[in-house]
PDB file of C-alpha atoms in Angstrom:
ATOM      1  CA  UNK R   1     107.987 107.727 101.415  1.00 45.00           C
ATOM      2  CA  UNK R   2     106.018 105.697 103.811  1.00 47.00           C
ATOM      3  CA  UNK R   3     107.000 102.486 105.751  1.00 47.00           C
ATOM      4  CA  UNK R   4     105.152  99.333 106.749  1.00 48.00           C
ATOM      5  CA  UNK R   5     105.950  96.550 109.448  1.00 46.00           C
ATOM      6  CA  UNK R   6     106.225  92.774 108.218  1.00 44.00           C
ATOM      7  CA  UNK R   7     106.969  89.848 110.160  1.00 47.00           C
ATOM      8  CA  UNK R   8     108.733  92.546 112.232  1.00 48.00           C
ATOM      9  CA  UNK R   9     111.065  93.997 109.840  1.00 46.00           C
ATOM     10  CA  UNK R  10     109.964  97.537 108.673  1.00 50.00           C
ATOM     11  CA  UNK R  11     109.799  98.202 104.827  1.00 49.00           C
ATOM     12  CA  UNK R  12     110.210 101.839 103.237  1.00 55.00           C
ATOM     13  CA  UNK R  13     108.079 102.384 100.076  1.00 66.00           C
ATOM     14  CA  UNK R  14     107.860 105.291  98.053  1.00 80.00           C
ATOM     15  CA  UNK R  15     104.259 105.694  96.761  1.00 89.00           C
ATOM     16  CA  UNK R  16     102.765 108.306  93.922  1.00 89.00           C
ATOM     17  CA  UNK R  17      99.642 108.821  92.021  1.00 91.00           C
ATOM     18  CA  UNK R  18      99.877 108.250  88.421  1.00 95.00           C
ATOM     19  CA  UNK R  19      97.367 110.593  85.655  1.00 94.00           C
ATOM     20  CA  UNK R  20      95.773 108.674  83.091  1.00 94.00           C
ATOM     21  CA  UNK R  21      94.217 111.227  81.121  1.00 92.00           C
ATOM     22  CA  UNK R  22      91.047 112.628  83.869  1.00 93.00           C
ATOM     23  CA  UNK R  23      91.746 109.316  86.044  1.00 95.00           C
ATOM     24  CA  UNK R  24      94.644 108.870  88.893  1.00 95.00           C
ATOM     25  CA  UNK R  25      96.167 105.592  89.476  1.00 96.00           C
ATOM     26  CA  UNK R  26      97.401 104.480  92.713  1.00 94.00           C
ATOM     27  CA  UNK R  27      98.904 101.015  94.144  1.00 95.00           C
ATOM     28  CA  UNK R  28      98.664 100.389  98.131  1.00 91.00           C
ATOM     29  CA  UNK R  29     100.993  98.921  99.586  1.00 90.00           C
ATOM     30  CA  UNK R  30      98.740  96.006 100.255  1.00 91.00           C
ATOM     31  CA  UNK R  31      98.979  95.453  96.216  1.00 94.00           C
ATOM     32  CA  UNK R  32      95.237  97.060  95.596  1.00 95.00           C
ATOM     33  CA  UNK R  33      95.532  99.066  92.293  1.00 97.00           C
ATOM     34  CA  UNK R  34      92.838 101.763  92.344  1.00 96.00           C
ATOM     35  CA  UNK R  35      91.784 104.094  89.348  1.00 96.00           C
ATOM     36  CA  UNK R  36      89.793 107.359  90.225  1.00 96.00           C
ATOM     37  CA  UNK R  37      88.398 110.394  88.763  1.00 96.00           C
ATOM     38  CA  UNK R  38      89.949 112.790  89.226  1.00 93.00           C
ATOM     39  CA  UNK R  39      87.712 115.291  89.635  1.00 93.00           C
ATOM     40  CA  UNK R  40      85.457 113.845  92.548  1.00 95.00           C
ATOM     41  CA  UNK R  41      87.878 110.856  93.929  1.00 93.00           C
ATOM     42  CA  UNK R  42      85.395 107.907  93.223  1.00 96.00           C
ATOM     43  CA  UNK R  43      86.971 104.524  92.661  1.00 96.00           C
ATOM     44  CA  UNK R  44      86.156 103.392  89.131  1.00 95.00           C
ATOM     45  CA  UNK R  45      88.014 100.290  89.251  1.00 93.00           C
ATOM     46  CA  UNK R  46      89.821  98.178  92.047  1.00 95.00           C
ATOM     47  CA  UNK R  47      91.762  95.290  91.523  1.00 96.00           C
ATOM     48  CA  UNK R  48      93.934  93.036  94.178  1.00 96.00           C
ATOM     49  CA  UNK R  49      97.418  92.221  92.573  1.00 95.00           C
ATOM     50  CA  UNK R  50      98.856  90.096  95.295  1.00 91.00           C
ATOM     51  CA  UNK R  51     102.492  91.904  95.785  1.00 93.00           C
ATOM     52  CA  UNK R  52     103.312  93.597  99.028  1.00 93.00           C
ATOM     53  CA  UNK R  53     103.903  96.589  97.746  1.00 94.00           C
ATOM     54  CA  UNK R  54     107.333  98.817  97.987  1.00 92.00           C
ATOM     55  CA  UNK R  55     107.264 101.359  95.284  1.00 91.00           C
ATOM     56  CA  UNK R  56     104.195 102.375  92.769  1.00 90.00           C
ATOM     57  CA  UNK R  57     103.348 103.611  90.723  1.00 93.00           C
ATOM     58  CA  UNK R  58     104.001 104.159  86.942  1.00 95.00           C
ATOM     59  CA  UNK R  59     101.846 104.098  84.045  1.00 96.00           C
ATOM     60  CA  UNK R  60     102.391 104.644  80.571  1.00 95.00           C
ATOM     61  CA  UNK R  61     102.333 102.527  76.888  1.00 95.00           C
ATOM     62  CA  UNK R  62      99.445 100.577  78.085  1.00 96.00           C
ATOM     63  CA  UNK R  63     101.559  99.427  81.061  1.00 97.00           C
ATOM     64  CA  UNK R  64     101.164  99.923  84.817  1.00 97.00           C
ATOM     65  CA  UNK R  65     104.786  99.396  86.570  1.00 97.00           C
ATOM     66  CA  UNK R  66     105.576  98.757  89.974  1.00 96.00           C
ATOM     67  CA  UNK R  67     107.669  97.127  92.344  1.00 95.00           C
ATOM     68  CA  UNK R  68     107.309  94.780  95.550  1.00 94.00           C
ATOM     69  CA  UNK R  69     109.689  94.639  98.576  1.00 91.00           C
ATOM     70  CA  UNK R  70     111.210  91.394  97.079  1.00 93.00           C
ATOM     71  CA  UNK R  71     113.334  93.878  94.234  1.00 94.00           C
ATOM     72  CA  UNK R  72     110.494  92.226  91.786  1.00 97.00           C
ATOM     73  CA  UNK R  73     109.318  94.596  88.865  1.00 97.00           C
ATOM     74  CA  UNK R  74     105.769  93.818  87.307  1.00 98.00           C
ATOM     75  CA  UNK R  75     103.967  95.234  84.203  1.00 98.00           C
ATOM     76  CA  UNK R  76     100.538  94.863  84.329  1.00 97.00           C
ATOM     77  CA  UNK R  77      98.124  95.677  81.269  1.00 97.00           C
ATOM     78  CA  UNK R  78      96.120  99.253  81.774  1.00 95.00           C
ATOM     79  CA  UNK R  79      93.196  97.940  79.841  1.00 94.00           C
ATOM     80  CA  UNK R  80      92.415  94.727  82.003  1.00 95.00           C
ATOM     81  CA  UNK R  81      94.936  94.464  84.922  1.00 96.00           C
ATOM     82  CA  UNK R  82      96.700  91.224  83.815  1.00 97.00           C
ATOM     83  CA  UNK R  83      99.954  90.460  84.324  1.00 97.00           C
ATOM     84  CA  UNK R  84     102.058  91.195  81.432  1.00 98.00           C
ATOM     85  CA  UNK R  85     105.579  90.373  82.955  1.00 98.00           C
ATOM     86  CA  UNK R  86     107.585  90.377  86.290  1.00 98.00           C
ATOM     87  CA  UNK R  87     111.400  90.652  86.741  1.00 97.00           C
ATOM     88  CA  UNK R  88     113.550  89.988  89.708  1.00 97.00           C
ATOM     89  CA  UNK R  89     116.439  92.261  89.991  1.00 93.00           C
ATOM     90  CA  UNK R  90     117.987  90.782  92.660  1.00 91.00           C
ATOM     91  CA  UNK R  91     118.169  94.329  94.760  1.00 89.00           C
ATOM     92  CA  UNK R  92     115.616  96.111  96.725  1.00 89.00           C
ATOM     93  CA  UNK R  93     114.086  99.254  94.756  1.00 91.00           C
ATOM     94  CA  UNK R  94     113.211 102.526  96.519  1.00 87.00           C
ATOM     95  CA  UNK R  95     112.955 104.889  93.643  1.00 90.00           C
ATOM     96  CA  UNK R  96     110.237 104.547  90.910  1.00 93.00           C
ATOM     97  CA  UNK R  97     110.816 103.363  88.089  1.00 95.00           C
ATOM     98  CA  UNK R  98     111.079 105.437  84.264  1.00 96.00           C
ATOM     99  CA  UNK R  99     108.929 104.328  81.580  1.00 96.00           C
ATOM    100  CA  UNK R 100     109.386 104.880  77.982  1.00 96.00           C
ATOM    101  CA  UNK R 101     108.740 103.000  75.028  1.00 95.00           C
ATOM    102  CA  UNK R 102     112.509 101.893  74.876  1.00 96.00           C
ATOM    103  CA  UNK R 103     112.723 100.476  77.951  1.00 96.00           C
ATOM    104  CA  UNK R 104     111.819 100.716  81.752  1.00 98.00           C
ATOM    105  CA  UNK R 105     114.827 102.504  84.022  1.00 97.00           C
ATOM    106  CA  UNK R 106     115.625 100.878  87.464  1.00 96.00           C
ATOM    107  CA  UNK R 107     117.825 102.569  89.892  1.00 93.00           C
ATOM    108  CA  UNK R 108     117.937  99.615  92.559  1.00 90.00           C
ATOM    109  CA  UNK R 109     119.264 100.391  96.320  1.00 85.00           C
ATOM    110  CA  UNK R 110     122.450  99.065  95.046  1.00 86.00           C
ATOM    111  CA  UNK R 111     123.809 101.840  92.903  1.00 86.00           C
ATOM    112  CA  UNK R 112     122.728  99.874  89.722  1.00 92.00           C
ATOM    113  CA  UNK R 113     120.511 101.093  86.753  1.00 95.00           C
ATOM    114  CA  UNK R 114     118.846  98.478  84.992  1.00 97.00           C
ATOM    115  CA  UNK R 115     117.153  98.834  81.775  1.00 98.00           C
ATOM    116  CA  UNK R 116     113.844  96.528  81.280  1.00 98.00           C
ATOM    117  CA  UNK R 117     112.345  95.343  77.910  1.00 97.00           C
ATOM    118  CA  UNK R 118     109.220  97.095  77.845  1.00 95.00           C
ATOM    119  CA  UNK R 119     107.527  94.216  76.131  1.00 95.00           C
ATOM    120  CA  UNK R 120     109.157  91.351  77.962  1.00 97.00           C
ATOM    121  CA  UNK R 121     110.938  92.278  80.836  1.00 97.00           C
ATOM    122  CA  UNK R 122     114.411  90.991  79.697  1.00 97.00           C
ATOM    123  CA  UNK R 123     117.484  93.375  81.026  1.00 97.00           C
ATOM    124  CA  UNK R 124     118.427  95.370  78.235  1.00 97.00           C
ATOM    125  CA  UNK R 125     121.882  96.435  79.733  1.00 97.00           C
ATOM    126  CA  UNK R 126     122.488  97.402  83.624  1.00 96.00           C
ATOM    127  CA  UNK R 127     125.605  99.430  84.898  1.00 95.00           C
ATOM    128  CA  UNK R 128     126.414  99.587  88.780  1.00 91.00           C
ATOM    129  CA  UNK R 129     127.687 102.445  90.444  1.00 83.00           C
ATOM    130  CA  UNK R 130     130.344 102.506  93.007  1.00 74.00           C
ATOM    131  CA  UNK R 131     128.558 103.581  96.189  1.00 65.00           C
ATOM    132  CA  UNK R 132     129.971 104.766  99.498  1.00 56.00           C
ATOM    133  CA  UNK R 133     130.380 103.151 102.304  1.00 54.00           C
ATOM    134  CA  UNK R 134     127.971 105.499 104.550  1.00 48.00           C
ATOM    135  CA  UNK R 135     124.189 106.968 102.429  1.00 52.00           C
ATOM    136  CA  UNK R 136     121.094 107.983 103.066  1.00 52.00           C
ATOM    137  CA  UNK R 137     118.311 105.354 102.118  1.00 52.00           C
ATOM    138  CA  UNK R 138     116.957 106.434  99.087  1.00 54.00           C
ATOM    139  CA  UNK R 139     117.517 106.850  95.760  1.00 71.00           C
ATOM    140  CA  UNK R 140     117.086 108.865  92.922  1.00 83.00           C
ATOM    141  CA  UNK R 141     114.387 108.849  90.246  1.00 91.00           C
ATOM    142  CA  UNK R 142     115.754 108.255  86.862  1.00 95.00           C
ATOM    143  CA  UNK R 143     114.826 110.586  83.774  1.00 95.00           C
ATOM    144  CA  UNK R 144     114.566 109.694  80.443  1.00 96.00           C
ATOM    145  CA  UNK R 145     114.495 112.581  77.478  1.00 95.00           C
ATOM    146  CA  UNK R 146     115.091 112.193  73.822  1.00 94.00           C
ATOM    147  CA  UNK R 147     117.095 108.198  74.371  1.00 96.00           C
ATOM    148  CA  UNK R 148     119.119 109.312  77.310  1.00 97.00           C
ATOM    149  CA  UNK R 149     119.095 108.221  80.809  1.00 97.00           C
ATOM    150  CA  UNK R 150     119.868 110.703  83.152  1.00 96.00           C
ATOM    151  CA  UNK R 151     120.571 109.405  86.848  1.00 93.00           C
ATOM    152  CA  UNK R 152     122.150 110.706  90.149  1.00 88.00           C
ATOM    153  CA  UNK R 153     124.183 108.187  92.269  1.00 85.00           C
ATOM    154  CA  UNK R 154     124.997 107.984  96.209  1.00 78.00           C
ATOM    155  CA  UNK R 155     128.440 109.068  95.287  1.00 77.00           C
ATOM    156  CA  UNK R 156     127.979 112.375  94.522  1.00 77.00           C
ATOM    157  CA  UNK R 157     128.021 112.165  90.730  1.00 84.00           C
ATOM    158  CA  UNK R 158     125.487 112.244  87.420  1.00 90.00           C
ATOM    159  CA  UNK R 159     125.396 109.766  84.646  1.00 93.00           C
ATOM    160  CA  UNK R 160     124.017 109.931  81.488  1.00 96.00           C
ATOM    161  CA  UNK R 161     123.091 106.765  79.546  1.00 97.00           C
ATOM    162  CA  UNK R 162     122.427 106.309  76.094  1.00 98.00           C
ATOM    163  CA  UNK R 163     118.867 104.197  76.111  1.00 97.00           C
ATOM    164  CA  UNK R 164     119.240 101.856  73.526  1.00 97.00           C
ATOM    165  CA  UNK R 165     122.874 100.465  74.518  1.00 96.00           C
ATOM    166  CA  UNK R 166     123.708 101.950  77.868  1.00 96.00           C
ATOM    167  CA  UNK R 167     126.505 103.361  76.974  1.00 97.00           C
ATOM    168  CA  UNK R 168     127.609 106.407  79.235  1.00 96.00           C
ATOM    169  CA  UNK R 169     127.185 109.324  77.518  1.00 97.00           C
ATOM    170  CA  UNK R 170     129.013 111.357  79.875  1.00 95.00           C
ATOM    171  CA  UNK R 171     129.482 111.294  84.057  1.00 92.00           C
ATOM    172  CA  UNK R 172     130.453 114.293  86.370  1.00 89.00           C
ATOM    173  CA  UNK R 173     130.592 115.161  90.130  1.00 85.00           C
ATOM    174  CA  UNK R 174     127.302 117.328  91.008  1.00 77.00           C
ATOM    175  CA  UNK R 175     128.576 117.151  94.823  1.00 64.00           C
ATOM    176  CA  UNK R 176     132.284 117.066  96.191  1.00 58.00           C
ATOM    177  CA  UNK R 177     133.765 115.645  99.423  1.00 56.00           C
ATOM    178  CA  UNK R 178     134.569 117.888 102.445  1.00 58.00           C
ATOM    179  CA  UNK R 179     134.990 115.781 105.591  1.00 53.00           C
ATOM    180  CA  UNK R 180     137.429 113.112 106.303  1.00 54.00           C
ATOM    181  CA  UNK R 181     135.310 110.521 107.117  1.00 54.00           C
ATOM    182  CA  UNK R 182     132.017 109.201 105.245  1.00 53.00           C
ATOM    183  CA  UNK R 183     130.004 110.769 108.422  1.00 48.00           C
ATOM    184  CA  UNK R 184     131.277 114.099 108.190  1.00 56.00           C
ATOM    185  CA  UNK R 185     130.644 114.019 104.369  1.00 53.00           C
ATOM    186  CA  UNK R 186     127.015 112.959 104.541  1.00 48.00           C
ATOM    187  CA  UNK R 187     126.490 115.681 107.465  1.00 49.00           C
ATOM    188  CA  UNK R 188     128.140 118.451 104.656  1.00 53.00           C
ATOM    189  CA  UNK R 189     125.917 117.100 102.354  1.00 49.00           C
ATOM    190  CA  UNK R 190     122.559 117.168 104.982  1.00 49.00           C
ATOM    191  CA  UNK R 191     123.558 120.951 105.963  1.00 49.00           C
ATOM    192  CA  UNK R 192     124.229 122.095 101.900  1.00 48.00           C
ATOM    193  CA  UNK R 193     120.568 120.482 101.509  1.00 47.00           C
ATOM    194  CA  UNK R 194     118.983 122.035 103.930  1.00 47.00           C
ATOM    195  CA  UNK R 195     120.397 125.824 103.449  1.00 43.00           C
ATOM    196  CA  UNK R 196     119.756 125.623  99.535  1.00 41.00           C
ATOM    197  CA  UNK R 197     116.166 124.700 100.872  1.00 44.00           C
ATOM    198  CA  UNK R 198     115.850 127.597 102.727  1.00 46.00           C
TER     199      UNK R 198
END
């Protein structure tokens, strides 16, 4: 997770380096897409997408995904670097997104999960979440294995999703309440983190 100041207002991103076979992909948060070898770091290719940047970046199915600081999702080709499609969720996006050929997962700072046509862009089906009141900024990454959707919420519980329609496969606490206010909670929660860390 990194952070960048615009017009005065910081921005978090969360930025990773994607594998494409011996070659790494990376997005800056400037919107320069790099690919490198991956054995000796030289840039093969650089291209300037014109997004500022909040989250990249995901490759897969001849797409490269990302997402700017506007809650914007683009799919650019991996052969050429074109544009393929862009999508505005209407929510900032901290987490990166999941890629599969049945659709592209969102899990938006909102508590939603939005699934993205992988050709087009279109929303598949979204489901929101009901979040708490008092969170940590960030959210989870969603997983996708064998058409389900597998996502952690802000509240404390895990969702399942059927890919193709959304439906919710099943949904269960992974975290329970302890405090009696929304502060005490997320402290719980901080100190639980920390000590299974240790």
């Amino acid at each position: 997770m990194t952070h960048r100041t615009i017009n005065g207002i910081k921005f978090l991103g969360n930025f990773r380096i994607s594998f494409i076979g011996k070659k790494i992909a990376i997005i800056d948060q400037k919107g320069i897409y790099y690919e490198l070898e991956s054995a000796s770091g030289r840039v093969i290719k650089s291209s300037q997408l014109g997004h500022e940047v909040a989250v990249s970046v995901v490759t897969g199915y001849g797409k490269i995904i990302f997402a700017d600081i506007k809650g914007t999702v683009y799919a650019y080709s991996l052969d050429d670097v074109q544009l393929l499609w862009s999508q505005n969720i209407g929510s900032e996006i901290l987490a990166l997104p999941a890629i599969d050929a049945k659709g592209v997962i969102i899990h938006s700072s909102s508590g939603e999960v939005i699934s993205l046509d992988q050709n087009s862009g279109s929303i598949n089906w979204s489901y929101r979440s009901q979040l708490p009141s008092l969170t940590v900024r960030g959210n989870s990454i969603p997983l996708v294995s064998e058409d389900l959707v597998y996502v952690t919420f802000d509240n404390g519980r895990i969702s399942v999703f059927d890919i193709n329609s959304g439906y919710v496969v099943w949904d269960g606490p992974i975290s329970y309440k302890e405090g009696t206010s929304e502060l005490e909670n997320l402290i719980c929660l901080l100190y639980t983190s920390d000590a299974a860390d240790e």
